[in-house]
Coordinates of C-alpha atoms in Angstrom, one line a residue:
M1 CA 124.1 113.9 96.9
P2 CA 127.8 114.9 96.2
T3 CA 129.1 117.6 93.8
N4 CA 132.3 116.3 92.1
P5 CA 134.9 114.8 94.5
A6 CA 137.9 113.4 92.7
A7 CA 137.0 110.2 90.8
P8 CA 138.7 107.3 91.7
E9 CA 140.4 105.1 89.2
T10 CA 138.0 102.4 87.8
E11 CA 139.1 98.9 88.0
P12 CA 140.3 97.4 84.7
E13 CA 137.6 95.8 82.6
P14 CA 137.9 92.0 82.4
S15 CA 139.0 90.4 79.1
D16 CA 135.8 89.3 77.2
T17 CA 136.1 85.5 77.5
R18 CA 132.6 84.8 77.1
P19 CA 131.3 81.7 78.4
T20 CA 128.7 79.7 76.6
S21 CA 125.0 80.5 77.2
P22 CA 123.7 79.3 80.7
S23 CA 121.3 77.3 78.8
S24 CA 123.5 76.1 75.9
D25 CA 121.5 73.0 75.2
V26 CA 118.5 75.2 74.3
P27 CA 118.3 77.6 71.4
A28 CA 118.2 81.2 72.5
V29 CA 114.7 82.5 72.4
S30 CA 114.0 85.3 70.0
L31 CA 111.3 87.5 71.6
P32 CA 108.6 88.2 71.1
A33 CA 107.9 84.8 69.7
V34 CA 104.2 84.3 69.1
A35 CA 104.0 82.6 65.8
L36 CA 104.8 78.9 65.3
P37 CA 107.2 78.1 62.6
G38 CA 105.7 76.8 59.5
V39 CA 102.2 77.7 60.5
P40 CA 100.3 80.3 58.4
A41 CA 99.3 83.4 60.4
P42 CA 95.4 82.8 60.2
A43 CA 95.9 79.3 61.8
A44 CA 98.5 80.5 64.4
A45 CA 95.9 81.0 67.2
L46 CA 94.4 77.7 66.9
A47 CA 97.9 76.0 66.6
R48 CA 99.0 77.7 69.7
V49 CA 96.0 76.5 71.7
A50 CA 96.5 72.9 70.5
A51 CA 100.3 73.3 71.4
G52 CA 99.5 74.5 74.8
R53 CA 97.4 71.3 75.5
A54 CA 100.2 69.2 74.3
A55 CA 102.9 70.9 76.2
G56 CA 102.7 68.7 79.1
A57 CA 103.5 65.6 76.9
L58 CA 106.8 67.0 75.6
T59 CA 110.0 65.4 76.7
G60 CA 113.5 66.8 77.3
P61 CA 115.3 68.7 80.0
A62 CA 113.8 71.9 81.5
P63 CA 115.4 74.9 79.6
V64 CA 116.6 76.5 82.8
R65 CA 119.0 75.1 85.3
L66 CA 118.1 75.0 89.0
G67 CA 121.1 77.2 89.9
D68 CA 120.5 79.9 87.2
V69 CA 118.6 82.1 89.7
V70 CA 119.5 85.8 90.5
P71 CA 120.3 86.5 93.3
A72 CA 122.2 83.2 93.8
P73 CA 120.4 80.9 96.2
E74 CA 122.1 79.7 99.5
Q75 CA 121.7 76.2 98.7
V76 CA 120.9 74.4 95.4
L77 CA 120.4 70.6 95.1
P78 CA 119.6 69.7 91.6
D79 CA 117.7 66.5 90.6
P80 CA 117.7 65.9 86.9
A81 CA 115.1 63.2 87.1
G82 CA 112.6 65.5 88.9
D83 CA 111.7 68.1 86.2
F84 CA 108.1 69.3 86.6
T85 CA 105.9 70.4 83.7
L86 CA 103.2 72.9 84.4
S87 CA 99.8 72.1 82.7
A88 CA 96.7 73.8 82.0
D89 CA 94.7 72.0 84.8
A90 CA 97.3 72.9 87.5
V91 CA 95.9 74.5 90.8
L92 CA 97.8 76.6 93.3
Q93 CA 96.8 75.2 96.6
V94 CA 97.7 77.3 99.6
S95 CA 97.0 78.0 103.3
A96 CA 95.0 81.1 104.0
S97 CA 98.0 83.1 105.1
G98 CA 99.8 82.6 101.8
R99 CA 96.7 83.3 99.5
D100 CA 97.8 86.7 98.3
V101 CA 101.3 85.4 97.3
A102 CA 99.6 82.6 95.4
E103 CA 97.3 85.1 93.7
Q104 CA 100.3 87.1 92.6
L105 CA 102.1 84.0 91.3
A106 CA 99.1 83.0 89.3
G107 CA 98.9 86.6 88.0
W108 CA 102.5 86.4 86.7
L109 CA 101.9 83.1 85.0
R110 CA 98.5 83.3 83.5
P111 CA 99.2 85.8 80.6
A112 CA 101.9 83.6 79.0
T113 CA 100.6 80.3 79.7
G114 CA 97.0 80.9 79.0
F115 CA 96.2 78.5 81.9
P116 CA 93.5 79.4 84.4
L117 CA 95.6 78.5 87.5
P118 CA 93.0 78.8 90.2
V119 CA 94.0 79.4 93.7
A120 CA 92.5 76.9 96.3
D121 CA 92.5 77.5 100.1
T122 CA 94.1 74.3 101.1
A123 CA 97.6 73.0 101.9
E124 CA 97.0 69.6 100.5
G125 CA 99.3 68.6 97.8
G126 CA 98.4 66.9 94.5
P127 CA 100.1 65.7 91.3
L128 CA 99.7 68.8 89.5
T129 CA 99.6 71.3 92.3
L130 CA 101.8 74.3 93.4
T131 CA 101.6 74.5 97.2
L132 CA 102.6 77.4 99.2
S133 CA 102.4 76.8 102.9
P134 CA 104.1 78.8 105.6
A135 CA 103.0 76.4 108.3
D136 CA 103.5 73.0 106.8
A137 CA 107.0 71.7 106.9
A138 CA 106.2 68.4 105.2
V139 CA 108.9 67.2 102.8
P140 CA 108.0 65.7 99.3
S141 CA 108.8 62.1 98.9
G142 CA 111.6 60.8 96.5
A143 CA 115.2 61.5 95.9
V144 CA 114.8 65.2 96.2
A145 CA 113.6 64.9 99.9
A146 CA 116.5 62.6 100.6
A147 CA 119.0 65.0 99.3
A148 CA 117.4 67.9 101.1
S149 CA 118.5 67.0 104.6
G150 CA 115.2 66.3 106.0
P151 CA 112.4 68.5 107.2
V152 CA 112.3 72.3 106.8
D153 CA 114.3 74.1 109.5
H154 CA 112.0 77.2 110.0
A155 CA 114.4 78.7 112.5
R156 CA 117.1 78.7 109.7
L157 CA 114.8 80.1 107.1
G158 CA 114.0 83.2 109.2
E159 CA 111.6 85.9 108.3
E160 CA 112.5 86.1 104.6
G161 CA 113.8 82.6 103.8
Y162 CA 112.1 79.9 101.8
R163 CA 112.4 76.4 100.6
L164 CA 111.4 75.3 97.1
D165 CA 111.1 71.6 96.2
V166 CA 110.5 70.5 92.7
T167 CA 109.7 66.9 91.7
A168 CA 108.0 65.4 88.8
G169 CA 104.7 65.5 90.7
G170 CA 104.7 69.1 91.7
V171 CA 106.2 72.2 93.3
R172 CA 106.1 73.1 96.9
I173 CA 107.2 76.4 98.4
T174 CA 107.6 76.4 102.2
A175 CA 108.3 79.4 104.3
V176 CA 107.7 80.8 107.8
T177 CA 106.1 84.0 106.7
P178 CA 104.2 85.3 103.5
T179 CA 107.4 87.4 102.7
G180 CA 109.4 84.1 102.4
L181 CA 106.8 82.7 100.3
F182 CA 106.8 85.7 98.0
H183 CA 110.7 85.5 97.6
G184 CA 110.2 81.7 96.7
A185 CA 107.5 82.6 94.2
Q186 CA 109.9 85.0 92.4
T187 CA 112.5 82.1 92.4
L188 CA 109.9 79.8 90.8
R189 CA 109.0 82.5 88.2
Q190 CA 112.8 82.5 87.2
L191 CA 112.9 78.8 86.9
L192 CA 110.3 78.8 84.2
P193 CA 111.5 79.5 80.6
A194 CA 112.0 83.2 79.6
P195 CA 108.8 83.6 77.7
I196 CA 106.8 83.2 80.9
E197 CA 107.2 87.0 81.0
S198 CA 105.2 87.5 77.8
P199 CA 101.9 89.6 78.2
T200 CA 100.3 87.3 75.6
V201 CA 99.8 83.6 75.3
I202 CA 103.0 81.7 74.1
A203 CA 103.1 78.0 73.1
A204 CA 105.8 76.4 75.1
R205 CA 106.6 73.6 77.6
W206 CA 106.4 75.3 80.9
A207 CA 109.1 73.2 82.6
V208 CA 110.6 73.6 86.0
P209 CA 114.1 72.0 86.7
G210 CA 113.9 69.4 89.5
G211 CA 115.6 69.6 92.8
T212 CA 115.5 71.7 96.1
I213 CA 116.6 75.3 96.9
V214 CA 116.9 76.4 100.5
D215 CA 117.5 80.2 100.6
R216 CA 117.6 83.2 102.8
P217 CA 119.1 86.6 102.7
R218 CA 122.5 87.8 103.8
F219 CA 121.4 91.1 104.9
A220 CA 118.1 92.3 106.2
Y221 CA 118.1 95.7 104.3
R222 CA 118.4 95.3 100.5
G223 CA 117.1 98.4 98.7
A224 CA 117.3 101.0 95.8
M225 CA 116.5 104.7 95.8
L226 CA 114.6 106.7 93.2
D227 CA 115.1 110.4 93.0
V228 CA 111.7 112.0 92.3
A229 CA 112.9 115.5 93.3
R230 CA 115.3 116.3 90.4
H231 CA 112.7 114.9 87.9
F232 CA 109.2 113.9 88.9
F233 CA 108.1 110.3 88.1
P234 CA 104.3 109.7 88.5
V235 CA 102.8 106.9 90.5
E236 CA 102.6 104.4 87.7
D237 CA 106.4 104.8 87.1
V238 CA 107.2 104.4 90.8
L239 CA 105.0 101.1 91.0
R240 CA 106.9 99.9 87.9
V241 CA 110.2 100.3 89.9
V242 CA 108.8 98.5 92.9
D243 CA 108.1 95.5 90.6
H244 CA 111.7 95.6 89.6
L245 CA 112.9 95.6 93.1
A246 CA 110.7 92.8 94.0
R247 CA 111.7 90.7 91.1
Y248 CA 115.2 90.5 92.6
K249 CA 114.4 90.2 96.1
L250 CA 115.1 93.9 97.2
N251 CA 112.9 94.8 100.1
H252 CA 113.2 98.6 100.4
L253 CA 112.4 101.4 98.1
H254 CA 113.9 104.8 99.2
L255 CA 112.2 107.7 97.8
H256 CA 114.2 111.0 97.7
L257 CA 111.1 113.2 98.0
T258 CA 112.5 116.7 98.4
D259 CA 115.4 118.8 97.0
D260 CA 116.1 122.0 95.6
Q261 CA 114.4 121.4 92.3
G262 CA 111.2 120.1 93.7
W263 CA 109.1 119.0 96.7
R264 CA 107.1 115.9 95.8
I265 CA 104.9 115.1 98.8
A266 CA 101.7 117.0 99.9
V267 CA 101.9 118.2 103.5
D268 CA 98.4 119.5 104.8
S269 CA 99.8 121.8 107.4
W270 CA 102.2 123.3 104.9
P271 CA 100.2 123.1 101.5
R272 CA 102.5 125.5 99.6
L273 CA 105.3 122.9 99.8
A274 CA 103.8 120.9 97.0
E275 CA 101.6 123.5 95.2
V276 CA 104.5 125.9 94.9
G277 CA 107.6 123.9 95.7
G278 CA 106.4 121.0 93.5
A279 CA 105.9 123.0 90.3
T280 CA 109.4 122.8 89.1
E281 CA 112.1 120.3 88.1
V282 CA 115.5 120.1 86.5
G283 CA 115.5 121.8 83.0
G284 CA 112.3 123.8 83.7
G285 CA 109.7 121.0 83.2
A286 CA 106.3 121.1 85.0
G287 CA 107.3 119.0 87.9
G288 CA 104.6 117.4 90.0
W289 CA 103.9 116.0 93.5
F290 CA 102.2 113.0 95.1
T291 CA 99.0 113.7 96.9
R292 CA 98.4 111.9 100.1
D293 CA 96.3 109.3 98.3
D294 CA 99.2 109.0 95.6
Y295 CA 101.7 108.1 98.3
R296 CA 99.3 105.7 100.2
R297 CA 98.8 103.9 96.9
I298 CA 102.6 103.5 96.4
V299 CA 103.0 102.3 100.0
A300 CA 100.2 99.8 99.7
Y301 CA 101.4 98.5 96.3
A302 CA 105.0 98.1 97.8
A303 CA 103.8 96.4 100.9
R304 CA 101.8 93.8 98.9
R305 CA 105.2 93.0 97.1
H306 CA 107.0 92.9 100.5
V307 CA 108.9 96.2 99.9
T308 CA 109.0 98.9 102.6
V309 CA 109.0 102.4 101.5
V310 CA 111.6 104.7 103.1
P311 CA 110.6 108.4 102.6
E312 CA 113.4 111.0 102.5
I313 CA 112.9 114.6 103.6
D314 CA 116.3 116.2 103.0
L315 CA 117.4 118.6 105.6
P316 CA 118.8 121.2 106.5
G317 CA 120.2 121.6 103.0
H318 CA 118.8 120.8 99.6
T319 CA 115.7 122.8 100.5
N320 CA 115.4 125.6 97.9
A321 CA 111.9 124.4 96.8
A322 CA 110.8 124.6 100.3
L323 CA 112.2 128.1 100.7
V324 CA 110.5 129.3 97.5
A325 CA 107.2 128.1 99.0
Y326 CA 107.8 129.5 102.7
P327 CA 110.5 132.2 102.7
E328 CA 110.2 132.5 106.4
L329 CA 112.1 129.2 106.7
A330 CA 115.1 131.0 104.9
P331 CA 118.0 132.6 106.9
G332 CA 117.2 135.9 105.3
K333 CA 113.5 135.4 105.2
V334 CA 113.5 136.3 101.5
A335 CA 112.2 133.8 99.0
P336 CA 115.0 132.5 96.6
P337 CA 114.0 132.1 92.8
P338 CA 112.9 128.6 91.8
Y339 CA 116.0 126.4 90.9
T340 CA 116.1 124.0 87.9
G341 CA 119.8 123.4 87.7
T342 CA 122.0 120.7 89.2
E343 CA 124.4 122.4 91.5
V344 CA 124.3 121.4 95.2
G345 CA 125.1 123.0 98.7
F346 CA 123.8 126.5 98.4
S347 CA 120.6 126.3 100.3
F348 CA 119.5 125.5 103.9
V349 CA 116.6 126.2 106.3
D350 CA 117.5 128.6 109.2
P351 CA 118.7 126.5 112.1
A352 CA 118.5 129.4 114.6
D353 CA 114.7 129.9 114.1
E354 CA 112.1 128.0 116.1
R355 CA 109.7 128.2 113.1
T356 CA 112.1 125.8 111.4
Y357 CA 111.6 123.2 114.0
A358 CA 107.9 123.6 113.9
F359 CA 108.2 123.0 110.2
V360 CA 110.3 119.9 110.7
A361 CA 108.0 118.5 113.3
D362 CA 104.9 119.0 111.1
V363 CA 106.5 117.5 108.0
V364 CA 108.0 114.4 109.5
G365 CA 104.9 114.0 111.7
E366 CA 102.5 113.8 108.6
V367 CA 105.0 111.7 106.5
A368 CA 105.5 109.3 109.3
A369 CA 101.7 109.0 109.7
L370 CA 101.5 108.0 106.1
T371 CA 104.4 105.4 106.3
P372 CA 103.9 102.1 107.9
G373 CA 107.5 101.2 107.6
P374 CA 110.0 101.8 110.6
W375 CA 112.3 104.2 108.8
L376 CA 112.3 108.0 108.0
H377 CA 115.3 109.4 106.1
L378 CA 116.4 112.9 107.1
G379 CA 119.0 113.4 104.3
G380 CA 121.6 115.7 105.9
D381 CA 124.2 115.7 103.2
E382 CA 125.9 118.7 101.6
A383 CA 124.7 121.4 103.9
F384 CA 128.0 123.3 103.0
K385 CA 126.8 126.7 104.2
V386 CA 125.7 125.7 107.7
P387 CA 128.4 126.2 110.3
A388 CA 129.4 122.9 111.9
D389 CA 128.1 123.6 115.4
S390 CA 124.7 124.8 114.0
Y391 CA 124.5 121.8 111.7
R392 CA 125.1 119.3 114.5
A393 CA 122.6 121.0 116.8
F394 CA 120.1 121.0 114.1
V395 CA 120.6 117.3 113.2
E396 CA 120.5 116.3 116.9
R397 CA 117.2 118.1 117.4
A398 CA 115.7 116.8 114.0
Q399 CA 116.6 113.2 115.1
R400 CA 114.6 113.6 118.3
L401 CA 111.7 114.8 116.2
V402 CA 111.9 111.8 114.1
G403 CA 112.1 109.6 117.3
A404 CA 108.9 111.3 118.6
T405 CA 106.9 110.0 115.6
G406 CA 107.8 106.4 116.4
K407 CA 110.2 106.0 113.5
T408 CA 113.9 105.2 113.4
V409 CA 116.0 107.8 111.8
V410 CA 118.1 107.3 108.7
G411 CA 120.5 109.8 107.2
W412 CA 123.5 110.1 104.9
H413 CA 126.8 109.5 106.6
Q414 CA 127.3 113.2 107.1
L415 CA 125.1 112.8 110.2
A416 CA 127.9 110.8 111.7
P417 CA 129.4 113.5 114.2
A418 CA 125.9 114.1 115.7
E419 CA 124.9 112.5 119.0
H420 CA 123.7 109.1 118.6
A421 CA 119.9 108.5 118.4
D422 CA 118.5 105.1 119.3
G423 CA 118.7 102.8 116.4
R424 CA 120.2 105.4 114.1
V425 CA 121.2 104.2 110.6
L426 CA 123.7 106.0 108.5
Q427 CA 123.8 105.6 104.7
W428 CA 127.4 105.6 103.6
W429 CA 128.0 106.9 100.0
G430 CA 131.6 107.5 100.1
T431 CA 134.3 106.3 97.6
N432 CA 137.0 105.6 100.0
G433 CA 136.5 103.1 102.8
D434 CA 138.7 104.8 105.1
D435 CA 136.2 107.0 107.1
P436 CA 137.1 107.4 110.7
E437 CA 134.0 109.6 111.6
T438 CA 131.5 107.0 110.2
A439 CA 133.4 104.3 112.1
D440 CA 133.3 106.2 115.3
A441 CA 129.5 106.8 114.9
V442 CA 129.3 102.9 114.6
R443 CA 131.2 102.4 117.8
R444 CA 128.6 104.7 119.4
G445 CA 125.7 102.5 118.1
A446 CA 125.0 103.4 114.6
R447 CA 124.4 100.8 111.9
L448 CA 125.2 101.4 108.2
I449 CA 123.5 100.9 104.8
L450 CA 126.2 100.7 102.2
S451 CA 125.8 102.8 99.0
P452 CA 129.4 103.5 97.8
G453 CA 129.3 106.0 95.1
N454 CA 131.9 104.2 92.9
H455 CA 130.0 100.9 93.1
A456 CA 126.4 101.3 94.0
Y457 CA 125.3 104.7 92.4
L458 CA 123.3 103.8 89.5
D459 CA 123.3 107.3 88.0
M460 CA 126.9 106.9 87.1
K461 CA 127.6 106.1 83.5
Y462 CA 128.5 102.6 82.3
A463 CA 131.1 103.9 80.0
P464 CA 132.4 107.3 78.6
D465 CA 129.9 107.1 75.8
T466 CA 126.9 106.3 77.9
P467 CA 124.4 109.1 76.8
I468 CA 123.0 109.8 80.2
G469 CA 124.2 109.8 83.8
N470 CA 127.1 111.4 85.8
D471 CA 130.7 110.4 86.3
W472 CA 132.0 112.1 89.4
A473 CA 132.4 108.7 91.1
G474 CA 133.9 107.0 88.1
L475 CA 132.4 104.8 85.5
I476 CA 130.3 101.8 86.9
D477 CA 130.0 98.8 84.7
V478 CA 128.4 95.7 85.9
R479 CA 131.6 94.1 87.2
R480 CA 132.3 97.3 89.3
A481 CA 128.7 97.2 90.7
Y482 CA 129.3 93.5 91.6
E483 CA 132.9 93.3 92.7
W484 CA 132.8 94.7 96.4
D485 CA 131.8 93.3 99.7
P486 CA 129.4 95.3 101.9
A487 CA 130.7 93.5 105.1
T488 CA 134.3 94.7 104.8
H489 CA 134.0 97.8 102.6
V490 CA 134.3 100.5 105.4
R491 CA 137.4 100.0 107.5
G492 CA 136.8 99.8 111.2
V493 CA 133.0 98.8 110.8
P494 CA 132.3 95.3 111.7
A495 CA 130.0 93.1 109.6
E496 CA 127.5 92.8 112.4
A497 CA 127.0 96.6 112.0
V498 CA 126.0 96.5 108.4
L499 CA 122.3 96.5 107.9
G500 CA 122.5 96.1 104.3
V501 CA 122.9 97.7 100.8
E502 CA 121.1 100.2 98.6
A503 CA 121.5 101.3 95.1
P504 CA 120.7 104.9 94.5
L505 CA 119.5 106.4 91.2
W506 CA 119.7 110.3 91.1
T507 CA 117.8 111.8 88.1
E508 CA 119.5 115.0 87.1
S509 CA 119.8 113.5 83.6
V510 CA 117.3 110.7 83.9
T511 CA 113.8 111.9 82.6
T512 CA 111.7 108.8 81.6
I513 CA 110.8 105.4 82.9
A514 CA 112.8 104.0 80.0
E515 CA 115.8 105.8 81.1
V516 CA 115.4 104.7 84.6
E517 CA 115.3 101.1 83.6
F518 CA 118.3 101.6 81.3
M519 CA 120.4 102.8 84.4
L520 CA 118.9 100.1 86.6
F521 CA 119.5 97.2 84.3
P522 CA 121.6 95.2 84.4
R523 CA 123.3 96.7 87.4
L524 CA 120.6 96.5 90.0
P525 CA 120.5 92.6 90.0
A526 CA 124.3 92.8 90.8
V527 CA 123.7 94.9 93.8
A528 CA 120.8 92.7 94.7
E529 CA 122.9 89.7 94.8
L530 CA 125.4 91.4 97.1
G531 CA 122.5 92.1 99.5
W532 CA 120.8 88.5 99.3
S533 CA 123.4 85.9 98.6
P534 CA 126.0 84.2 100.8
R535 CA 129.5 85.6 100.2
E536 CA 130.9 82.1 99.3
T537 CA 128.5 82.2 96.1
H538 CA 130.3 85.3 95.0
D539 CA 131.7 84.4 91.5
W540 CA 131.9 87.0 88.6
P541 CA 132.1 84.5 85.7
R542 CA 129.2 82.6 87.0
F543 CA 127.2 85.6 87.7
R544 CA 127.7 87.2 84.3
S545 CA 126.5 83.9 82.9
R546 CA 123.4 83.9 85.1
L547 CA 122.8 87.5 84.5
A548 CA 122.9 87.1 80.8
A549 CA 120.0 84.6 80.9
Q550 CA 117.9 87.5 82.3
G551 CA 118.1 89.5 79.2
P552 CA 115.4 87.6 77.3
R553 CA 113.1 87.9 80.3
W554 CA 113.6 91.7 80.2
T555 CA 113.1 91.8 76.5
T556 CA 109.9 89.8 76.8
A557 CA 108.6 92.0 79.7
G558 CA 109.3 95.2 77.8
I559 CA 112.0 96.3 80.3
T560 CA 114.6 98.6 78.8
F561 CA 118.2 97.6 79.7
H562 CA 121.8 98.5 78.8
P563 CA 123.4 95.7 76.6
S564 CA 126.6 95.9 78.6
P565 CA 129.4 94.2 76.4
E566 CA 130.9 92.5 79.4
I567 CA 127.7 90.2 79.7
P568 CA 127.5 87.3 77.1
W569 CA 123.9 88.1 76.1
P570 CA 121.8 86.0 73.8
P571 CA 121.5 87.4 70.3
T572 CA 118.5 89.6 70.8
T573 CA 119.0 92.7 73.0
P574 CA 118.0 96.4 72.6
T575 CA 120.7 98.6 71.1
Q576 CA 119.6 102.1 72.4
I577 CA 117.5 104.1 74.9
P578 CA 114.0 104.7 73.5
T579 CA 113.0 108.3 73.2
Q580 CA 109.6 107.6 74.8
P581 CA 108.9 105.6 78.0
T582 CA 108.3 101.9 77.6
P583 CA 104.7 101.1 77.2
H584 CA 103.3 99.1 79.9
T585 CA 100.0 98.2 81.6
T586 CA 99.2 100.3 84.7
P587 CA 100.0 98.0 87.6
T588 CA 97.2 97.0 90.0
P589 CA 97.4 97.4 93.9

């Protein structure tokens, strides 16, 4: 992570011409809203049960429009006559390969609706049925089917795409893979009214707007990074972040596991890395680390939500915690003192000692064995004290060691001058798109993940008075996070060389899950839309309107977020960062 390069000028903030609410025909929901107006409290529970039973008979348009989804779908074909109302006797019917997605969808919907929503192993449709079927390309009858250009084109949907059809008689999600079904289920979740995020039963008409959505991602790699090295975050916090990524169709979680302030992953062959190197963090806190079982739990939880974990072992710099644990890796063979500050660039492993490469081989081998995904991140940035020739030789050897594990190497773009390794991916975090070294690495075969520091770094402050965060790359409000194009951002790099986007969150000043969420939201959905949605859907006024509708959902779900003044939020939004982490139920695998 960079020190403090010259901060670029920020784009001018747009004038605050706030559009009307995306659902202006429906009153803003004040959340939590569990009591019915005019009903005495002792009778409220019975009244809610009665209201829930009657919800299916209510009339009027669905409170969410078909196009209000974030990220924006590729194709939206509304049918105002096709609204569907979920009722208490609804069944989720699904073919066997999609059952896990159906169980997760039912789990999202049961708490607020109070409906049992059983999951049945069949792909047959019905009048009050949600059908998820990766193999069945049948099209519902009626006007929606006519508007939807015929049968589902599986080749067009690809591995992550889906089609969602809503008629008055039911909802059908069709995809080629369970991943596509999962993304479609997340879209369906957003098409229900905001109170669907409530952890307790709410009396509401659970209406879904009629029509068809056909959707697929623009880029294959869409991710976010959580730095658990500067401040350690326990497993439950990481799982909560996974849920945030999955909600917006991000499919990679990059974990920055090692740095000067702490080593956060147990390595059996080098046990002091975690036991000694993991015992510190910025500010002098107790630190912590993930056991192998902890890490397996994170990986499994993410995989169920179709998120791939990308572990980072930062080398050859950012290694003070490792040198405290094993001084023989240091150039002078003397243990440095533990470091709890925030400076960078002063530490490195000895690139001239064979023990260093035995260490690298052991660590990447063990981490690779615990990681089913294809990527292993080598870091590689800010090794300021390593001579250029030694740095290049180290990186080239380390890349080969990663390749020997069967993984594809990812590294910060400082790896660019090194010899190309098969499949190599560079993560670009610059603030100036004119980068000849990176463009040359692309010509030699590298692909890029785009994380420009002045657009995608979510540890940057929103405004000068933001109480936490950094500002070396400038201030990043929501518009700046949204207004750039990954396909054209680095000059000399063709769009086909861009693997995708990632939003990093470094945690020098971020200490709790509530603060993590405050920095993620509302900017994370902006980056998610850049990664998922077609470029032709990119439209700031429309995006800010769709994003505003997410606020009540976050409030209902207990997600902390920054009430950015550039977004036309409904009236109820949080006004400050809580001093304690947001209470939440421990996620289940």
